[in-house]
Coordinates of N, CA and C in Angstrom, one line a residue:
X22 N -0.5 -38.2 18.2 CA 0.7 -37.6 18.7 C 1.1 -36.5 17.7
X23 N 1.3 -35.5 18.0 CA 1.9 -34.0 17.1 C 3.0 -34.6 16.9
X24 N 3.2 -33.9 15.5 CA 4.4 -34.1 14.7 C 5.7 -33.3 15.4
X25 N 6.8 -33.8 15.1 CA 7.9 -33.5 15.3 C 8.3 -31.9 15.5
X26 N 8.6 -31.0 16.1 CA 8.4 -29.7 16.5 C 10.2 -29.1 15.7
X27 N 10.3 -28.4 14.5 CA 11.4 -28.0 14.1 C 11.8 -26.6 15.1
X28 N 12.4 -26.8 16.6 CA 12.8 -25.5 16.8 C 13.5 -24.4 16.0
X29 N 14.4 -25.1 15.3 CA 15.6 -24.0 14.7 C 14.3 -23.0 13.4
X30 N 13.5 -23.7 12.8 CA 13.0 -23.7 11.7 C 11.8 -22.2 12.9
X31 N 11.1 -22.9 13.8 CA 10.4 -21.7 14.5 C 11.1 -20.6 14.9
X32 N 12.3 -20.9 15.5 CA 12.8 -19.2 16.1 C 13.6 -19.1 15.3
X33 N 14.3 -19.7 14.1 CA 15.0 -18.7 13.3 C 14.7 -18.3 12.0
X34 N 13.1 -19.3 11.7 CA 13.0 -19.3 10.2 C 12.2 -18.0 9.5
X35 N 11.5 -18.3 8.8 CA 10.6 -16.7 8.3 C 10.0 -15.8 9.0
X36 N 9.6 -16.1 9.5 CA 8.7 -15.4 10.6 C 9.0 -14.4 11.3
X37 N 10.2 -15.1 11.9 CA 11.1 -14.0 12.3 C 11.5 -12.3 11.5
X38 N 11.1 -12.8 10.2 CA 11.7 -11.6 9.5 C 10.6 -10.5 9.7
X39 N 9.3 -11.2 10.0 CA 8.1 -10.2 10.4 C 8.4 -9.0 11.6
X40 N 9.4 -8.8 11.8 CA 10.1 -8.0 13.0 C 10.8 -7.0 12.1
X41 N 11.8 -7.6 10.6 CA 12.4 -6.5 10.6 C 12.0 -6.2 8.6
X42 N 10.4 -6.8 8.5 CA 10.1 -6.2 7.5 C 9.1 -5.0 7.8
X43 N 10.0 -3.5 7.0 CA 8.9 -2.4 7.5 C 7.9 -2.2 6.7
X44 N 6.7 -1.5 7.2 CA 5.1 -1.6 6.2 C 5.5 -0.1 5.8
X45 N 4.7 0.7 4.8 CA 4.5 1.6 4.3 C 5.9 2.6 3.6
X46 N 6.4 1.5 2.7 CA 7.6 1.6 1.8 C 7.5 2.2 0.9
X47 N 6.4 2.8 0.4 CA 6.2 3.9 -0.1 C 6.3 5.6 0.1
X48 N 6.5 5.6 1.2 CA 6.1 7.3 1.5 C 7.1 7.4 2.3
X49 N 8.1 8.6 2.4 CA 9.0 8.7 4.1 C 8.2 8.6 5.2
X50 N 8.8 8.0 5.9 CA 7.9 7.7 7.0 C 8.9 8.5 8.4
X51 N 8.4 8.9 9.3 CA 8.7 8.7 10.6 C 9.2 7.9 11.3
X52 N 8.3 7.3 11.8 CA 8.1 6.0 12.9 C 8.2 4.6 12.2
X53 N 9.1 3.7 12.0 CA 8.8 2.5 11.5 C 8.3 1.7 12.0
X54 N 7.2 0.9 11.4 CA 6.4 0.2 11.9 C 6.8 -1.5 10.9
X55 N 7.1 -2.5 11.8 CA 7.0 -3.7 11.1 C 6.2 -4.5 11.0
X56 N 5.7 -5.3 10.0 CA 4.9 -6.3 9.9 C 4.3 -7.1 11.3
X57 N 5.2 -6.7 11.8 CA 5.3 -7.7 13.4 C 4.2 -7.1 14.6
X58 N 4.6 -5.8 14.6 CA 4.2 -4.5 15.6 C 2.2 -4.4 14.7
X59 N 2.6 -3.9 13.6 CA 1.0 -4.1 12.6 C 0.1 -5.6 13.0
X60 N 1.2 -6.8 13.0 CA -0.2 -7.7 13.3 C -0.2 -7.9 14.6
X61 N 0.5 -7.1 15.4 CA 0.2 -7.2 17.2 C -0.9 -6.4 17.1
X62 N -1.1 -5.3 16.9 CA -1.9 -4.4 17.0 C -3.1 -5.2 15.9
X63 N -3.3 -5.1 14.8 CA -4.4 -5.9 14.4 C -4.8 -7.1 15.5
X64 N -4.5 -7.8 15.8 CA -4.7 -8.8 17.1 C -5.7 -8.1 18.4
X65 N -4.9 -6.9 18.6 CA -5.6 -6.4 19.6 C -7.0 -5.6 19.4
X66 N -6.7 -4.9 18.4 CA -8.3 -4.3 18.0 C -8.8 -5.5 17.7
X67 N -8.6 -6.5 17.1 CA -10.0 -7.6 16.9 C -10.4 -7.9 18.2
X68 N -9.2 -7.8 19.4 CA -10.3 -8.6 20.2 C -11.1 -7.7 20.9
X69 N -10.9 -6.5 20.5 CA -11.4 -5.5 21.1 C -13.3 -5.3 20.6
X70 N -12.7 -5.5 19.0 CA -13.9 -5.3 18.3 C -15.0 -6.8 18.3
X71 N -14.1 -7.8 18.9 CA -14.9 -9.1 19.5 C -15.8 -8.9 19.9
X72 N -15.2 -8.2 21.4 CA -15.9 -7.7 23.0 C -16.9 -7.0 22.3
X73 N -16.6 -5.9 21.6 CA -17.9 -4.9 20.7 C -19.5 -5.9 20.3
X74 N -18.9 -6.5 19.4 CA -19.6 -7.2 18.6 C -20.2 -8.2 19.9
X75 N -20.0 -8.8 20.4 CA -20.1 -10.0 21.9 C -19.7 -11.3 20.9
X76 N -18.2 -10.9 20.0 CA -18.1 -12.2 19.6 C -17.5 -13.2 20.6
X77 N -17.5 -14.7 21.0 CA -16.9 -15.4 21.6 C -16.9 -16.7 21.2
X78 N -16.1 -17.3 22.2 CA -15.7 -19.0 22.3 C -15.0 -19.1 20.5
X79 N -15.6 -20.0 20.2 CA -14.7 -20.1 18.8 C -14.5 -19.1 17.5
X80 N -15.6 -18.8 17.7 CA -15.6 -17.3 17.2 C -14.4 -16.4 17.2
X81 N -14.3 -15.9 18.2 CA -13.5 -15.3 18.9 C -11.9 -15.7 18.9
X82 N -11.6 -16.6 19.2 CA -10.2 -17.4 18.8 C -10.1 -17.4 17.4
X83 N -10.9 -17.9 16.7 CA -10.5 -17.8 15.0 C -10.3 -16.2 14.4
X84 N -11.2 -15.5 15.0 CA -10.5 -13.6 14.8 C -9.4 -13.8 14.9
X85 N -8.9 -14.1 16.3 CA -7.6 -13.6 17.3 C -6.6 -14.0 16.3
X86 N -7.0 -15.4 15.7 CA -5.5 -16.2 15.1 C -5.6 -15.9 13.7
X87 N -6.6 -15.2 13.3 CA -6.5 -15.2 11.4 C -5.9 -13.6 11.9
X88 N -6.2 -12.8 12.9 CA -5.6 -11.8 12.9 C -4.0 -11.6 13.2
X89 N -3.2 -12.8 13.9 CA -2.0 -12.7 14.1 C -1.7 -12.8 12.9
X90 N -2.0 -13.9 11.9 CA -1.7 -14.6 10.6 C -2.1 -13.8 9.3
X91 N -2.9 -12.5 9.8 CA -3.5 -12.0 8.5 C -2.3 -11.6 7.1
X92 N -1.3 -11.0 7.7 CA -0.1 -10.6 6.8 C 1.4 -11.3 6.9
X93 N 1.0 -12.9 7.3 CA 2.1 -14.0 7.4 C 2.7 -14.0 5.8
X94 N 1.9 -13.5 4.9 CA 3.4 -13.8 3.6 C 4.3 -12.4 3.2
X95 N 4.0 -11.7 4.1 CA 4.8 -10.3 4.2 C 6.0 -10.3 4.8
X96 N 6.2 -11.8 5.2 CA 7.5 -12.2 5.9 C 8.6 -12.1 4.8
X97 N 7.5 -12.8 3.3 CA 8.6 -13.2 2.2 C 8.2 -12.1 1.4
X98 N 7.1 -11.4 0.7 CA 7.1 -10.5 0.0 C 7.4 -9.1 0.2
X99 N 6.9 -8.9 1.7 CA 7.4 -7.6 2.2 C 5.8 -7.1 2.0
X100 N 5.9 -5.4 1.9 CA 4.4 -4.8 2.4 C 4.2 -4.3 0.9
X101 N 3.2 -4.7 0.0 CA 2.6 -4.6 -1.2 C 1.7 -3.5 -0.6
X102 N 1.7 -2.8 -1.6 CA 0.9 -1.1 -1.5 C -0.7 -1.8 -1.9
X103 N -1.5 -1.0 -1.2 CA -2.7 -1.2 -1.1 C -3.0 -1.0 -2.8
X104 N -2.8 0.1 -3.2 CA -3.1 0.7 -4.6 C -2.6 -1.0 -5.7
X105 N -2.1 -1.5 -5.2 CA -1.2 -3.1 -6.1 C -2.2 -4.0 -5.6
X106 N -2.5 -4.4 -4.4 CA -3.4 -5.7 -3.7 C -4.9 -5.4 -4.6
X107 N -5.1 -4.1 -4.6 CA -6.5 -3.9 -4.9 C -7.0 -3.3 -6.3
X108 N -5.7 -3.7 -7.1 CA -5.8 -3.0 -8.7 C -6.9 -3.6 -9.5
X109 N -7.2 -4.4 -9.2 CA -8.4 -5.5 -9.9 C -7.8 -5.9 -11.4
X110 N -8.3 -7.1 -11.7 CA -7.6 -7.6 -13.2 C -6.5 -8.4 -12.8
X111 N -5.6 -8.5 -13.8 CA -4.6 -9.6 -13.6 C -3.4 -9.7 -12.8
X112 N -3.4 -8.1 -12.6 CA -2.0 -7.4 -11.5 C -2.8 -8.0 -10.2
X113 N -3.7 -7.7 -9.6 CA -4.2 -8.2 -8.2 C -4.7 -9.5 -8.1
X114 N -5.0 -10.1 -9.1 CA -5.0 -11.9 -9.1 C -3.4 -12.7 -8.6
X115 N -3.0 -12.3 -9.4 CA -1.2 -12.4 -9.8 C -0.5 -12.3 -8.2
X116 N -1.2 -11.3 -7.6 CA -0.5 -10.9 -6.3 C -1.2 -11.6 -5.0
X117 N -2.4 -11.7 -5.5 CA -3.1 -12.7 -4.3 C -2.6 -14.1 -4.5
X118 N -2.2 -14.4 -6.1 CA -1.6 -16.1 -6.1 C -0.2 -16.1 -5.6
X119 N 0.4 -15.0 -5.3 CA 1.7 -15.0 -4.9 C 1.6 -14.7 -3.0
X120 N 0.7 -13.9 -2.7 CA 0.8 -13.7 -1.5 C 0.3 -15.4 -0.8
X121 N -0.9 -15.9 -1.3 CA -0.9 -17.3 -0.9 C -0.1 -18.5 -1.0
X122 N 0.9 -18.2 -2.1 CA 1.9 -19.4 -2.2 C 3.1 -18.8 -0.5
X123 N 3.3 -17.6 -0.6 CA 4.3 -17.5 0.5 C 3.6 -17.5 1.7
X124 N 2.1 -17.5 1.8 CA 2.1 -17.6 3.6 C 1.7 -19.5 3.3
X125 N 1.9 -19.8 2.6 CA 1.4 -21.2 3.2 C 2.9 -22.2 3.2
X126 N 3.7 -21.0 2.7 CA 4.9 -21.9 2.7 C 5.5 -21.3 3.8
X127 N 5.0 -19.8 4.7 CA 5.8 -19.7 5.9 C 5.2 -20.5 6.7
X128 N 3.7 -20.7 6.6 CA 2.7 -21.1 7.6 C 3.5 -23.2 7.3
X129 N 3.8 -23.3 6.6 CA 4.0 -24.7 6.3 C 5.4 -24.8 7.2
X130 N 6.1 -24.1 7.0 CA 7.8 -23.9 7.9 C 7.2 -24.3 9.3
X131 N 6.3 -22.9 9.6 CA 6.2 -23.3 11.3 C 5.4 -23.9 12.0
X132 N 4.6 -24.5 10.6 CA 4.0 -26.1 11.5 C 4.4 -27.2 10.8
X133 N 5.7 -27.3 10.6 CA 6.1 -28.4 10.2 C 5.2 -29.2 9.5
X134 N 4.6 -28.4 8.3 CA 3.8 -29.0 7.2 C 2.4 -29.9 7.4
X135 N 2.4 -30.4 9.0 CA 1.8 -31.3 9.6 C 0.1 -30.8 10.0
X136 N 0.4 -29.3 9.9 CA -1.0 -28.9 10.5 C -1.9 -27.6 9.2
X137 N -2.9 -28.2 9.0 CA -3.6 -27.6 7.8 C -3.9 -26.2 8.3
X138 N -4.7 -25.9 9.6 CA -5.4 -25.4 10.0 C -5.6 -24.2 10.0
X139 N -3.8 -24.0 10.4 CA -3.3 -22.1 10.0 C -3.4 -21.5 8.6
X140 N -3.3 -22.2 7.5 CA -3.9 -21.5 6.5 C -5.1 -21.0 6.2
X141 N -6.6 -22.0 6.8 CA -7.3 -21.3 7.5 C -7.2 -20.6 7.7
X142 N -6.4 -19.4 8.5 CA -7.1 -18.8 9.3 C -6.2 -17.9 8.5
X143 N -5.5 -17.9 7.7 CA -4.7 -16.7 7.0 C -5.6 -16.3 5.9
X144 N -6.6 -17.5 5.1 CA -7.1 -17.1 4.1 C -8.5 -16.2 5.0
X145 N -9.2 -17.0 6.1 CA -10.8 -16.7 6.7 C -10.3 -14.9 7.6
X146 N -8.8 -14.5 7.5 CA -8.7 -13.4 7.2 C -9.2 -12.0 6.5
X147 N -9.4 -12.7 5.0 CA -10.0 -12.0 4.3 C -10.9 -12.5 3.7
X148 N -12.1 -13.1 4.3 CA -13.1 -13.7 4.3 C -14.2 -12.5 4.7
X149 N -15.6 -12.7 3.9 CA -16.7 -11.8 4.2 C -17.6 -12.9 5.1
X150 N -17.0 -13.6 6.5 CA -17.7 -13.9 7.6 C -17.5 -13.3 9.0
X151 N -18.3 -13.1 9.7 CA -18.3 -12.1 10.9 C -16.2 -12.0 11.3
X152 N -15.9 -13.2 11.5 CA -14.5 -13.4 11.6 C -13.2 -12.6 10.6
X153 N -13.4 -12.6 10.0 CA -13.0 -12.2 8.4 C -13.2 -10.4 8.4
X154 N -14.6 -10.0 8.8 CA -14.7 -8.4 8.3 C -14.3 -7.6 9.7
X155 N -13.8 -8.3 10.7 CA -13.4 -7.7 12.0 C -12.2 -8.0 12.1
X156 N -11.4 -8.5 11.3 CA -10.3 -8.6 11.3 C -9.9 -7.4 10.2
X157 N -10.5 -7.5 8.8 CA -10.0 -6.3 8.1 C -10.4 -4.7 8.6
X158 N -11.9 -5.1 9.6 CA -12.1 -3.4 10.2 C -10.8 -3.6 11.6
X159 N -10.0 -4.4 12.1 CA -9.0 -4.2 12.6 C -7.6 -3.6 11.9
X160 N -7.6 -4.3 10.9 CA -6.3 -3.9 9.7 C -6.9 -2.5 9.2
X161 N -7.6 -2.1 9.0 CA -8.1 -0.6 8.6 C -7.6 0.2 9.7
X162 N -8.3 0.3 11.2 CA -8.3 0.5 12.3 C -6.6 0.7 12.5
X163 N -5.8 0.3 12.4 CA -4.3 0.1 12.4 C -3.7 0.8 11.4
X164 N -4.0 0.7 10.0 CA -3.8 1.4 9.7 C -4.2 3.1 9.8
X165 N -5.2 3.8 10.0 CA -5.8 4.4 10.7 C -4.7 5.2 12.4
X166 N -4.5 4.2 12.9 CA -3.7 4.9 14.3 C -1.9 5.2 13.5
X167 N -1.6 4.0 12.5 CA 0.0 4.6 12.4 C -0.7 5.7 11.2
X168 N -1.1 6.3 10.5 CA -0.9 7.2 9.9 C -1.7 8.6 10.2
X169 N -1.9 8.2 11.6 CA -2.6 9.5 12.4 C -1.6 9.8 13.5
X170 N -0.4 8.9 13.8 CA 0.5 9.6 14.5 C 1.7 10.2 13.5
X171 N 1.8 9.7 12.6 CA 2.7 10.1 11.5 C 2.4 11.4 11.3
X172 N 1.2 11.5 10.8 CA 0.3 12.5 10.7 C 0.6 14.0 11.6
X173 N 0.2 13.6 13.0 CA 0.7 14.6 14.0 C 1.9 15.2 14.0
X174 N 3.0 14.1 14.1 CA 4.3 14.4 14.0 C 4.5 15.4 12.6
X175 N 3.6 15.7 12.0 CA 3.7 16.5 10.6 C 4.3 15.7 9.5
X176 N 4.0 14.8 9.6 CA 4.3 13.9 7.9 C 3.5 14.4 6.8
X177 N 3.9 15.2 6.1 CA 3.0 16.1 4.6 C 2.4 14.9 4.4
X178 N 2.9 13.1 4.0 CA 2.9 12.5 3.0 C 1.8 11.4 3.9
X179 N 2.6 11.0 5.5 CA 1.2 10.5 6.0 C -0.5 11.6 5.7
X180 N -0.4 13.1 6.0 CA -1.5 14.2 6.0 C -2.2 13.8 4.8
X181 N -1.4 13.5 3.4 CA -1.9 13.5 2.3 C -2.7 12.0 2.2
X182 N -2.0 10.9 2.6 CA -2.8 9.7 2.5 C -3.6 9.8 3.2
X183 N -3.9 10.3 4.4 CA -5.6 10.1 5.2 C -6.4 11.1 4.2
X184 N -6.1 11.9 3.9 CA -7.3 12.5 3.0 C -7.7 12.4 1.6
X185 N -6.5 11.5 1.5 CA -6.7 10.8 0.2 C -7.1 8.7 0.0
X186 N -6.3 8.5 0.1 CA -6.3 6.9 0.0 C -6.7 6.3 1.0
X187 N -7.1 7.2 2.7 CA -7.3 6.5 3.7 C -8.7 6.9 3.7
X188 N -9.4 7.9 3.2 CA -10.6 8.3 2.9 C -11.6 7.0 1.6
X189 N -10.5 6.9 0.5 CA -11.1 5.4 -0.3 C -11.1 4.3 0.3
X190 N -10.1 4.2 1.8 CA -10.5 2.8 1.7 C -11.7 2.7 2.9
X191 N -11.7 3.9 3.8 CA -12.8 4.0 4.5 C -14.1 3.6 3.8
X192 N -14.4 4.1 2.4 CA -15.7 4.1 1.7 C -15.4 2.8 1.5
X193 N -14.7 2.3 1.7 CA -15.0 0.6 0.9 C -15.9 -0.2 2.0
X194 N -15.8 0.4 3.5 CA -16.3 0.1 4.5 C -17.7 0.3 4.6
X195 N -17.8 1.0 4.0 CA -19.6 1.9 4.2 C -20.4 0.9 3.1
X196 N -20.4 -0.5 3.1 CA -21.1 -1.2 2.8 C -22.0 -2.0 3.7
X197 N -22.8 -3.0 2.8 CA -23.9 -3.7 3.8 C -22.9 -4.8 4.5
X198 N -21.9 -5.1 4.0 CA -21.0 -6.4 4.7 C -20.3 -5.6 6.3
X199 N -20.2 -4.3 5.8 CA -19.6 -3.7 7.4 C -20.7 -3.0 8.2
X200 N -22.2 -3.1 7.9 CA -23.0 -2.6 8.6 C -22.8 -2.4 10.1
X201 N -22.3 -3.8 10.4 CA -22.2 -3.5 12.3 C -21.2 -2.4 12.5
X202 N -20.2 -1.9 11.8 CA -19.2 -0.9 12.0 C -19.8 0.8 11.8
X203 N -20.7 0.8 11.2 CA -21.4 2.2 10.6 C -20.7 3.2 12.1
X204 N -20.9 2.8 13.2 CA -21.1 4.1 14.6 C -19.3 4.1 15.0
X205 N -18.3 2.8 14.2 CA -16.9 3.1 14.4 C -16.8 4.3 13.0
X206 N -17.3 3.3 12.2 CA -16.8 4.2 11.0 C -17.0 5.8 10.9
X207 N -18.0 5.8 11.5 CA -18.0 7.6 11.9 C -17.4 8.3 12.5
X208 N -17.0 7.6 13.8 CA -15.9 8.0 14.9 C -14.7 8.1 14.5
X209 N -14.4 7.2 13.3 CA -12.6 7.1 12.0 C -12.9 8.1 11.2
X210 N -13.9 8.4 10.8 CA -13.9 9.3 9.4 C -13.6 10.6 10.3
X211 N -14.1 11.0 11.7 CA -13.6 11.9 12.3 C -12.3 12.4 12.4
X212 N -11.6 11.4 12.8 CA -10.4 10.9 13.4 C -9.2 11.9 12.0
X213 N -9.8 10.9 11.0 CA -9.5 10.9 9.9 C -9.1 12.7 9.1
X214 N -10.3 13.0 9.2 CA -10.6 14.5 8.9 C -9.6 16.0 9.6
X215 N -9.7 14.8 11.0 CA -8.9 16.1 11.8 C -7.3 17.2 11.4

């Protein structure tokens, strides 16, 4: 029998804040985009990029949910700049042991501590298994569409990050772990360029 179900703790607890924490706090932005709207759309390109790939059955569900869950501790830390997540050395250890203490403590709120599983799927997020690299070519991919409408609308500062920082993290892609992506990643770097 499932454990005791904390409603107040689900609809009013952390999670919730994934709605009114905004991503890319760094640059003026236009359009605000929250944590919430970013992991809907990550969600959707995975399962998009499922269908691509012919991922399915369990497969396919473990994408779907490490992708709702991929940026569950941004409820409590908010949106850490890529250039911080990916500094290598003690600053990005530091940040990965902080980003995992808070999604397992939001992930812990909204399963009432009772269910292991979702952490799973927050860490198998950034995992190099089929599950794991179609989720982050989804979080690329997202990022990618909000700073290409930013972009349009004439954001100097979105223009400057696609041809700058969204160009490095493209190449991080053009490895042997994102091989199945080579014929997206062309179609992005396009995208990207324009």
């Amino acid at each position: 029998m499932p454990g005791r179900l904390d409603m107040k703790k689900l609809l009013m607890g952390s999670t919730v804040r994934a709605a009114h924490i905004h991503r890319y706090s760094s640059i003026p932005i236009l359009l605000k985009e929250s944590v919430a709207e970013h992991s809907f759309y990550v969600a959707i390109y995975t399962q998009v990029l499922c269908d691509y790939l012919k991922v399915a059955g369990d497969n396919r569900r473990v994408a779907i949910e490490a992708a709702l869950l991929h940026d569950i501790e941004e409820c409590l830390t908010g949106d850490f700049l890529r250039s911080f997540k990916k500094s290598g050395g003690e600053l990005e250890k530091q940040i990965k042991k902080a980003a995992e203490t808070c999604a397992f403590k939001v992930i812990g709120e909204m399963f009432n501590h009772s269910d292991v599983v979702p952490t799973f799927f927050w860490g198998g997020a950034k995992g190099n298994h089929t599950e794991g690299r179609i989720v982050q070519m989804a979080d690329f991919l997202s990022v990618v569409s909000y700073l290409s409408k930013e972009s349009a609308l004439g954001n100097r500062y979105a223009q400057q990050m696609m041809s700058t920082e969204l160009m490095v993290y493209l190449n991080t892609f053009r490895n042997a772990l994102f091989s199945d992506f080579q014929d997206i990643l062309d179609e992005v770097e396009g995208i990207i360029r324009e």
